[in-house]
JSON list of C-alpha atoms in Angstrom, two decimals:
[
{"chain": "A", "resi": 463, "resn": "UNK", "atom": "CA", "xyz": [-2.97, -23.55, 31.72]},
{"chain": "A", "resi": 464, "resn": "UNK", "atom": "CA", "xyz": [-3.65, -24.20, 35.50]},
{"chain": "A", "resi": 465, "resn": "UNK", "atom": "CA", "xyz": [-1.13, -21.37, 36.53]},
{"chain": "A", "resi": 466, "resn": "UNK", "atom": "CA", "xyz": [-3.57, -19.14, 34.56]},
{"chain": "A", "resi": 467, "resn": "UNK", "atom": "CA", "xyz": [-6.55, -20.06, 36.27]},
{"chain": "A", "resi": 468, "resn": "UNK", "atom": "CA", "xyz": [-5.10, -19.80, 39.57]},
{"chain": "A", "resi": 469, "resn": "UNK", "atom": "CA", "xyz": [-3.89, -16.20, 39.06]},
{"chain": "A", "resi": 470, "resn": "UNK", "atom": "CA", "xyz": [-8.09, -15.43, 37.50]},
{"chain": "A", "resi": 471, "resn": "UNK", "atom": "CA", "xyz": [-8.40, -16.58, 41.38]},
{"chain": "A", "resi": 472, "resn": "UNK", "atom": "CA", "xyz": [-6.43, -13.64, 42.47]},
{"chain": "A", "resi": 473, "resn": "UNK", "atom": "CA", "xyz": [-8.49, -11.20, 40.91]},
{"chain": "A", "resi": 474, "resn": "UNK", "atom": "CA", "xyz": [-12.03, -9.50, 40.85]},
{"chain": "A", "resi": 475, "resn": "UNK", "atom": "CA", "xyz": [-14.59, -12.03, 39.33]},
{"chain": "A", "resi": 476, "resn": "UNK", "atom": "CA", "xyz": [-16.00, -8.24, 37.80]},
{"chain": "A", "resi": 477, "resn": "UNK", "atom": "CA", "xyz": [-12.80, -8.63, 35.48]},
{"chain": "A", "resi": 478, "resn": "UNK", "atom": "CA", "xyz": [-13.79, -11.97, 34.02]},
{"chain": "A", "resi": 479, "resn": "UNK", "atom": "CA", "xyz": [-17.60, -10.53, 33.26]},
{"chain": "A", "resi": 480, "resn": "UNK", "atom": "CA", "xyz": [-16.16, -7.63, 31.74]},
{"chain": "A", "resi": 481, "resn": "UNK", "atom": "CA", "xyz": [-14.22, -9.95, 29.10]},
{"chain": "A", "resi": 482, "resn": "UNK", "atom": "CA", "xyz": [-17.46, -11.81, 28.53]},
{"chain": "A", "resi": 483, "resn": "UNK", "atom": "CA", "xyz": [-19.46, -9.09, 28.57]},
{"chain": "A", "resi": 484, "resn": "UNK", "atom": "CA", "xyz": [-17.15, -7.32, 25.29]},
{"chain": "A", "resi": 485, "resn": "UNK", "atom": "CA", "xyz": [-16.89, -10.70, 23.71]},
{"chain": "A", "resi": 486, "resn": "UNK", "atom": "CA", "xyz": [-20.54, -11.14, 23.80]},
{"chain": "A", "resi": 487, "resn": "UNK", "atom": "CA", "xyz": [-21.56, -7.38, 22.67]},
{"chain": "A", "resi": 488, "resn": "UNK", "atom": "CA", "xyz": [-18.71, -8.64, 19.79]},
{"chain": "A", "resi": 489, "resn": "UNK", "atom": "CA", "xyz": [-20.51, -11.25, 19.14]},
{"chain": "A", "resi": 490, "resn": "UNK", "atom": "CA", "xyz": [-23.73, -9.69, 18.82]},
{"chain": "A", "resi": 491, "resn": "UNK", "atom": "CA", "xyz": [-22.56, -6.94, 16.68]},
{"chain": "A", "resi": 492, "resn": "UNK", "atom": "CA", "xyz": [-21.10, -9.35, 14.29]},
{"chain": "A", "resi": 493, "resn": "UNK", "atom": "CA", "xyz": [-24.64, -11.42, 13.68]},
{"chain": "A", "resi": 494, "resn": "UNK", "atom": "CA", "xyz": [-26.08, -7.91, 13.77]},
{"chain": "A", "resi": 495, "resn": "UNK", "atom": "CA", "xyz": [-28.47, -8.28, 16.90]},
{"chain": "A", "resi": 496, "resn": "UNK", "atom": "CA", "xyz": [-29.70, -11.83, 15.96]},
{"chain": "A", "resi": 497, "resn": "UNK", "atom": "CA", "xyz": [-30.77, -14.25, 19.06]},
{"chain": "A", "resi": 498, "resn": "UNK", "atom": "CA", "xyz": [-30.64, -17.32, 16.14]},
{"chain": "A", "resi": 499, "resn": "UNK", "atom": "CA", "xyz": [-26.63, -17.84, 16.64]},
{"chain": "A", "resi": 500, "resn": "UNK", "atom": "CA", "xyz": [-26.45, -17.92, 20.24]},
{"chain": "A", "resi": 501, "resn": "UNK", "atom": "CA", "xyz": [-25.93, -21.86, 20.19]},
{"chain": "A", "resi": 502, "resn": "UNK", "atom": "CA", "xyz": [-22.50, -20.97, 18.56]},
{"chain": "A", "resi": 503, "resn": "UNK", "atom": "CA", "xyz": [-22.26, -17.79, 19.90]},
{"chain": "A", "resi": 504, "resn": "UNK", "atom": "CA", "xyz": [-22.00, -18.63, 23.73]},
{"chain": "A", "resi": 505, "resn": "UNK", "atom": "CA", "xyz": [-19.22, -21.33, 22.97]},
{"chain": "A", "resi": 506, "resn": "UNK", "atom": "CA", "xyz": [-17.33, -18.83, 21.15]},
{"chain": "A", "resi": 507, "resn": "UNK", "atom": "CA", "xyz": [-17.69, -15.89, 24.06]},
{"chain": "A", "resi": 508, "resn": "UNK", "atom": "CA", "xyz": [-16.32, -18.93, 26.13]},
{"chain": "A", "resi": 509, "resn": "UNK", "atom": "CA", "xyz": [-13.56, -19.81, 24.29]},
{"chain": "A", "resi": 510, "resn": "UNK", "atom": "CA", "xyz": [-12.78, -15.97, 23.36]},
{"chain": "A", "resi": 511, "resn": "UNK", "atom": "CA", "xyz": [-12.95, -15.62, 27.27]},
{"chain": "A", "resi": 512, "resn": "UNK", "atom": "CA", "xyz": [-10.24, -18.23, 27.57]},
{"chain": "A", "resi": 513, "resn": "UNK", "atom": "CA", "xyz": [-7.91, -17.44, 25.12]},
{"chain": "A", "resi": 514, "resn": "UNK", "atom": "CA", "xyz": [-7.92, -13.99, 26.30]},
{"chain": "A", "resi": 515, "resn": "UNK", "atom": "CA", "xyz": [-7.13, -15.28, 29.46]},
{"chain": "A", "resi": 516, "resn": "UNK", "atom": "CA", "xyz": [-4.29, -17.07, 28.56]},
{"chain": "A", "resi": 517, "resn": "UNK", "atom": "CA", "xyz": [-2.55, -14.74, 26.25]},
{"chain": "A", "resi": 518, "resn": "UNK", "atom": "CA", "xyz": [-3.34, -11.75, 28.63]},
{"chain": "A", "resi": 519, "resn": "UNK", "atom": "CA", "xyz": [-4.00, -12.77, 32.42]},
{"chain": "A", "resi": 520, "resn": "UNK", "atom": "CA", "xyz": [-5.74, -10.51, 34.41]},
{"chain": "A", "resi": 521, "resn": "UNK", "atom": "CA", "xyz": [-3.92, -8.17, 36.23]},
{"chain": "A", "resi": 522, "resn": "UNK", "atom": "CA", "xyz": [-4.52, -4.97, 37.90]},
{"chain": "A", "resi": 523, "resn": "UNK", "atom": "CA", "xyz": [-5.96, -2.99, 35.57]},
{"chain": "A", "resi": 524, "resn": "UNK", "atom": "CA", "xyz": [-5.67, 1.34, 35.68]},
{"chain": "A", "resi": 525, "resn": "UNK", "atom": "CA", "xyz": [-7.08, 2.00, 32.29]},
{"chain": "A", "resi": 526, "resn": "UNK", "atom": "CA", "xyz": [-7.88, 5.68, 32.35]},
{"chain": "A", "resi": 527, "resn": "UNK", "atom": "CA", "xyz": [-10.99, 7.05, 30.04]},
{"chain": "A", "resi": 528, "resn": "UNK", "atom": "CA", "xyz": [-10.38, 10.15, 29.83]},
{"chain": "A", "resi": 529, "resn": "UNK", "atom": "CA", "xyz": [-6.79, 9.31, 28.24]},
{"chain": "A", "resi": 530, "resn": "UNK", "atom": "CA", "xyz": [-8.13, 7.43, 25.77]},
{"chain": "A", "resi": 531, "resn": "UNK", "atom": "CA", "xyz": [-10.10, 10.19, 24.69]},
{"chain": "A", "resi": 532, "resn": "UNK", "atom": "CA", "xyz": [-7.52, 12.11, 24.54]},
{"chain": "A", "resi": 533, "resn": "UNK", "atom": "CA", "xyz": [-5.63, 9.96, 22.71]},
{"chain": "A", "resi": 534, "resn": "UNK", "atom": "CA", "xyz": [-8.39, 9.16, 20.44]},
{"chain": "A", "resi": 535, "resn": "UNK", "atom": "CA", "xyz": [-8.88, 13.10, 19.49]},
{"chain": "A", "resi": 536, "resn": "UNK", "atom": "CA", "xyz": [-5.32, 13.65, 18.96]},
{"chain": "A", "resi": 537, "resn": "UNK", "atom": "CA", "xyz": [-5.42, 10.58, 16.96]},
{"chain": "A", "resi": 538, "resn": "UNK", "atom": "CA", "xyz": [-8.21, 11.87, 15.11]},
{"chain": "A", "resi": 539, "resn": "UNK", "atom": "CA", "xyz": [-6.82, 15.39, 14.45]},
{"chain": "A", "resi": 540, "resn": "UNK", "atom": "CA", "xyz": [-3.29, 14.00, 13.63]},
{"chain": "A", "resi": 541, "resn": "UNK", "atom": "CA", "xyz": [-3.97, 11.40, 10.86]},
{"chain": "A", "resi": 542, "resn": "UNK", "atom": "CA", "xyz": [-6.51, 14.36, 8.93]},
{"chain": "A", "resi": 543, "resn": "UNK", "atom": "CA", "xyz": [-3.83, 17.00, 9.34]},
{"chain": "A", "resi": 544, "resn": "UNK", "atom": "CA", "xyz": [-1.01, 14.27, 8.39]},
{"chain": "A", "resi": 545, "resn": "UNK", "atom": "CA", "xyz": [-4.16, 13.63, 5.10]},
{"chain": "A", "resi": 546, "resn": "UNK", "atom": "CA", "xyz": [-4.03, 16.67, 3.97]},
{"chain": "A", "resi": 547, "resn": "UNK", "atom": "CA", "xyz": [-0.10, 16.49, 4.17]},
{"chain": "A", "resi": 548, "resn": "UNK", "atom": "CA", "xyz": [0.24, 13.79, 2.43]},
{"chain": "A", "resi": 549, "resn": "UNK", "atom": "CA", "xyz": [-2.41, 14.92, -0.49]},
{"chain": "A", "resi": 550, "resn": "UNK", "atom": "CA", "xyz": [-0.52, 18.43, -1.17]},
{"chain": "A", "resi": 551, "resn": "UNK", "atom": "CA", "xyz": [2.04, 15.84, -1.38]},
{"chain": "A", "resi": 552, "resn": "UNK", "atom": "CA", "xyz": [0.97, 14.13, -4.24]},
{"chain": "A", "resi": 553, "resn": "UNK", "atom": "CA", "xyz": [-0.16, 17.14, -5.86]},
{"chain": "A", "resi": 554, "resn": "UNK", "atom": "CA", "xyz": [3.77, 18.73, -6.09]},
{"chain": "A", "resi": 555, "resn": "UNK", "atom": "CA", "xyz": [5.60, 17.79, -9.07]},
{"chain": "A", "resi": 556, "resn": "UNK", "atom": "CA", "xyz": [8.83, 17.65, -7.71]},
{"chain": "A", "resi": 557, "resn": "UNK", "atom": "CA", "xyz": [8.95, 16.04, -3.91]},
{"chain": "A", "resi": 558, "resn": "UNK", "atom": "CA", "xyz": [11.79, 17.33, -1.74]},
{"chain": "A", "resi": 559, "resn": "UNK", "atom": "CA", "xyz": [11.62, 14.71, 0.54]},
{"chain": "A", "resi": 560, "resn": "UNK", "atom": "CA", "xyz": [14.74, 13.58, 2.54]},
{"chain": "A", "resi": 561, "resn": "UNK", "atom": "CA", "xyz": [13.98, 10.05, 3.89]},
{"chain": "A", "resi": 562, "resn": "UNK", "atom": "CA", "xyz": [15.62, 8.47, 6.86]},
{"chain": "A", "resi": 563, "resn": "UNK", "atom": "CA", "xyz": [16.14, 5.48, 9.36]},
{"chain": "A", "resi": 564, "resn": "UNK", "atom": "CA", "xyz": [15.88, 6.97, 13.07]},
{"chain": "A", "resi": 565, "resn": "UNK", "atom": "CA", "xyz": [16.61, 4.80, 16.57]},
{"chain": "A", "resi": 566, "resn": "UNK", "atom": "CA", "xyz": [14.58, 6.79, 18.92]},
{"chain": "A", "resi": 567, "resn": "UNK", "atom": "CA", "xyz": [14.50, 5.90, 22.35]},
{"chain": "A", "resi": 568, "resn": "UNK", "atom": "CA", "xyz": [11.43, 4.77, 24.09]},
{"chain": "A", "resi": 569, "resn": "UNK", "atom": "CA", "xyz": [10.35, 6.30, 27.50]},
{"chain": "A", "resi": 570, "resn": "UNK", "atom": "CA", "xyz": [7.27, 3.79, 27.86]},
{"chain": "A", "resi": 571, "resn": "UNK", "atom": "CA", "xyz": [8.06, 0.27, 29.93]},
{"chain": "A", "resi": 572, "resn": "UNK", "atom": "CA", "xyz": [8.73, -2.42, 27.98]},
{"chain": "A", "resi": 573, "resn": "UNK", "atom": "CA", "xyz": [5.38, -4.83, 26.90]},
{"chain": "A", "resi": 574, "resn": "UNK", "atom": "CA", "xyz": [2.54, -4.31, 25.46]},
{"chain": "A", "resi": 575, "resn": "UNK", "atom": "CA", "xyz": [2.49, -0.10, 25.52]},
{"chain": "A", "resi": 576, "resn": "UNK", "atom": "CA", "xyz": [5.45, 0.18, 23.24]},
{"chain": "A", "resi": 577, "resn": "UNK", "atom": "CA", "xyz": [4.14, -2.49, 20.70]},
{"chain": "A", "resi": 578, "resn": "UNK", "atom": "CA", "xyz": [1.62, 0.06, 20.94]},
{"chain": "A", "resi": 579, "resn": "UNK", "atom": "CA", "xyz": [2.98, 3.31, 20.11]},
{"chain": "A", "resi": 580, "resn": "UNK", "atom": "CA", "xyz": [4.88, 1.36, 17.36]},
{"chain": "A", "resi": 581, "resn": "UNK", "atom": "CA", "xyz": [1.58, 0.07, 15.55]},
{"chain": "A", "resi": 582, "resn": "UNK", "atom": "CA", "xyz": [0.04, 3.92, 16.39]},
{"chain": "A", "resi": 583, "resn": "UNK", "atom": "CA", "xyz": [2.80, 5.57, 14.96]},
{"chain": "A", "resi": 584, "resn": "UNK", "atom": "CA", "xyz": [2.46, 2.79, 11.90]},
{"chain": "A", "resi": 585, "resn": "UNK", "atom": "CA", "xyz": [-0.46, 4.66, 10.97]},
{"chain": "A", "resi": 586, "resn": "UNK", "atom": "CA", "xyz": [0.21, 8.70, 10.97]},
{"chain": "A", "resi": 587, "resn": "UNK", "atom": "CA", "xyz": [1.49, 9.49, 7.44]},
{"chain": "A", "resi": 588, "resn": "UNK", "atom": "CA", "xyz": [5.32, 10.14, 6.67]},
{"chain": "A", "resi": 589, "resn": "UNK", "atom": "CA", "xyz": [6.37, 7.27, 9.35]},
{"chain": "A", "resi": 590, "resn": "UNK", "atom": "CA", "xyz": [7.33, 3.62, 9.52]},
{"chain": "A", "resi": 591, "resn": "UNK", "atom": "CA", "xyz": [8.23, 1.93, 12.80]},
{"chain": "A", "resi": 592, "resn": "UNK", "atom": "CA", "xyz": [10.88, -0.87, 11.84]},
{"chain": "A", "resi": 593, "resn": "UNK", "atom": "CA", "xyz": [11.50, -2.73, 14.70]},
{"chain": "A", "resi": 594, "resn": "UNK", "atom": "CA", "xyz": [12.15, -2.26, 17.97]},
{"chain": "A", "resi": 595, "resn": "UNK", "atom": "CA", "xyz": [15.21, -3.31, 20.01]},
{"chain": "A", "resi": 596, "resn": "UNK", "atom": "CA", "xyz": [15.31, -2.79, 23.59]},
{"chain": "A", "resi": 597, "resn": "UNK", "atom": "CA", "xyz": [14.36, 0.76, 24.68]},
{"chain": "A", "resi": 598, "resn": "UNK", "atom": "CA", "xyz": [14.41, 1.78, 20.99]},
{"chain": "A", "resi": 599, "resn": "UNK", "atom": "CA", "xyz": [12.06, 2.43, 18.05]},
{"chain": "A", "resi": 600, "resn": "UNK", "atom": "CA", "xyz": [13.73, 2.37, 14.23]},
{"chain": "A", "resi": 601, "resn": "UNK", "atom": "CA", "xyz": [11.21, 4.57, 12.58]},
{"chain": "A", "resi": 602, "resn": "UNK", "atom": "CA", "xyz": [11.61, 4.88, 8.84]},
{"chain": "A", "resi": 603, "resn": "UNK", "atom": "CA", "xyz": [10.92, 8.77, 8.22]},
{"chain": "A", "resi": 604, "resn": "UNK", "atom": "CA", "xyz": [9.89, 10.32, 4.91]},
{"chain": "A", "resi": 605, "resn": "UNK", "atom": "CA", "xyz": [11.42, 13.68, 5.55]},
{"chain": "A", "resi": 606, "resn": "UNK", "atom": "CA", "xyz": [13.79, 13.93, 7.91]},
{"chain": "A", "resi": 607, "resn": "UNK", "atom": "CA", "xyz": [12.60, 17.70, 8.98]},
{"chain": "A", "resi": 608, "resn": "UNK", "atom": "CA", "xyz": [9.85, 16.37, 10.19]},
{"chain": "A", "resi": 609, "resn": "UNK", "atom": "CA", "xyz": [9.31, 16.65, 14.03]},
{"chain": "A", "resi": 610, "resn": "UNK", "atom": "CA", "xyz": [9.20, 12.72, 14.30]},
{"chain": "A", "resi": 611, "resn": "UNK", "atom": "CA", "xyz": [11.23, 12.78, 17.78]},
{"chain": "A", "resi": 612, "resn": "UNK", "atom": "CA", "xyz": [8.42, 15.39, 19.20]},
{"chain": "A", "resi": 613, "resn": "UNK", "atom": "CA", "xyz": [5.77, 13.73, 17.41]},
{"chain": "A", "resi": 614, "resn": "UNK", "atom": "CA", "xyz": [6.60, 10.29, 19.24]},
{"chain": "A", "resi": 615, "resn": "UNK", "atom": "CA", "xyz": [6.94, 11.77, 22.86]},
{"chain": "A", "resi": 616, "resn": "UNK", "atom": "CA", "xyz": [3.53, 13.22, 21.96]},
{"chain": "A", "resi": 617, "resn": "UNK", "atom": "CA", "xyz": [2.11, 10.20, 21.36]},
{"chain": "A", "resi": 618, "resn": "UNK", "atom": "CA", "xyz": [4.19, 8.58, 23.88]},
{"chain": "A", "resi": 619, "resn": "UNK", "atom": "CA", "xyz": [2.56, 10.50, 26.62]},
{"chain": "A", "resi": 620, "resn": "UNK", "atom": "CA", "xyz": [-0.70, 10.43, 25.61]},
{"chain": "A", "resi": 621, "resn": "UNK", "atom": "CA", "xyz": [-0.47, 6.23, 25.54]},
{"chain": "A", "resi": 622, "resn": "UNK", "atom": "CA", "xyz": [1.19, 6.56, 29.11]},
{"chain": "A", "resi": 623, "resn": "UNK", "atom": "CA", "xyz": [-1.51, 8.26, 30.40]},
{"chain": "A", "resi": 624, "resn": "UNK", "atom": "CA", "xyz": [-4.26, 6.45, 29.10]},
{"chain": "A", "resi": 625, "resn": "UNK", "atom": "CA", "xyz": [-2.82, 3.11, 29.89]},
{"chain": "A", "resi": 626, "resn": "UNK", "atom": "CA", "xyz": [-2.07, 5.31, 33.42]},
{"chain": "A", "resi": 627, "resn": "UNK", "atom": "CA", "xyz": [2.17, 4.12, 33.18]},
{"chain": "A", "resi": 628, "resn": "UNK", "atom": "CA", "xyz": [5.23, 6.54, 33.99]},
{"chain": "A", "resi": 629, "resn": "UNK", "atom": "CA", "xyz": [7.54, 7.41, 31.67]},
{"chain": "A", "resi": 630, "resn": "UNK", "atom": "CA", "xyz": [10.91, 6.48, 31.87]},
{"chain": "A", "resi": 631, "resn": "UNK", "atom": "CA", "xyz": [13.79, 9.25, 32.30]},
{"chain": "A", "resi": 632, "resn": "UNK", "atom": "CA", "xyz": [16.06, 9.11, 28.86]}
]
């Protein structure tokens, strides 16, 4: 645990109160505004704080705002388009649907950003992710018309620029 503190050294003290700051707006959300709990509520912002620390160390951070955003509009608009899909779906007697296992490769770097657009792509309608192995995603695809490769570079591209990473080359 040591090692961890000495790399919070390293880095802008404004990191730290930006962790404690969320955990404590957490906090107060979750005893909806009330100053009774803060006994118990500043020993968990300080153990949040540390745990966070450990299981993600500061670093340098290049979060971009207006990627996320982005991302969250096209997130929006893609899971009520892939809705409505899905309902005309269930409303067809007969399905033709064509399902399939896909190994797509990944152009985000490995870590956190492609656990990421695994879990994101978890929850648009007519996709699975399966695992991933290396550089690539098995997606589990409902139809396999469906533009899942052009779908996931989408995505892929929005996350990269939000989390302000380049893409691999293929």
């Amino acid at each position: 645990m040591w090692h961890v503190l000495n790399r919070v050294r390293e880095f802008s003290v404004i990191s730290l109160i930006r962790r404690a700051a969320l955990f404590a707006a957490l906090w107060w959300v979750l005893t909806e505004g009330s100053f009774a709990a803060w006994g118990v509520g500043l020993v968990s912002v300080i153990l949040a704080l540390a745990v966070s620390l450990i299981l993600l160390p500061p670093g340098p951070s290049r979060f971009s705002l207006t990627g996320l955003a982005s991302f969250l509009g096209f997130f929006l608009v893609q899971s009520v388009k892939g809705g409505v899909q899905v309902a005309f779906m269930a409303l067809r007697p007969r399905l033709d649907l064509r399902p399939v296992v896909l190994d797509i490769p990944m152009r985000l770097p490995e870590g956190g950003a492609r656990v990421f657009l695994a879990n994101t792509l978890n929850l648009l309608p007519g996709t699975l992710s399966a695992g991933l192995e290396g550089k690539y995603l098995r997606m589990h695809v409902l139809d396999e018309r469906s533009p899942v490769e052009a779908e996931l570079r989408e995505v892929e591209m929005r996350i990269a620029r939000m989390l302000s990473l380049s893409l691999e080359a293929l």
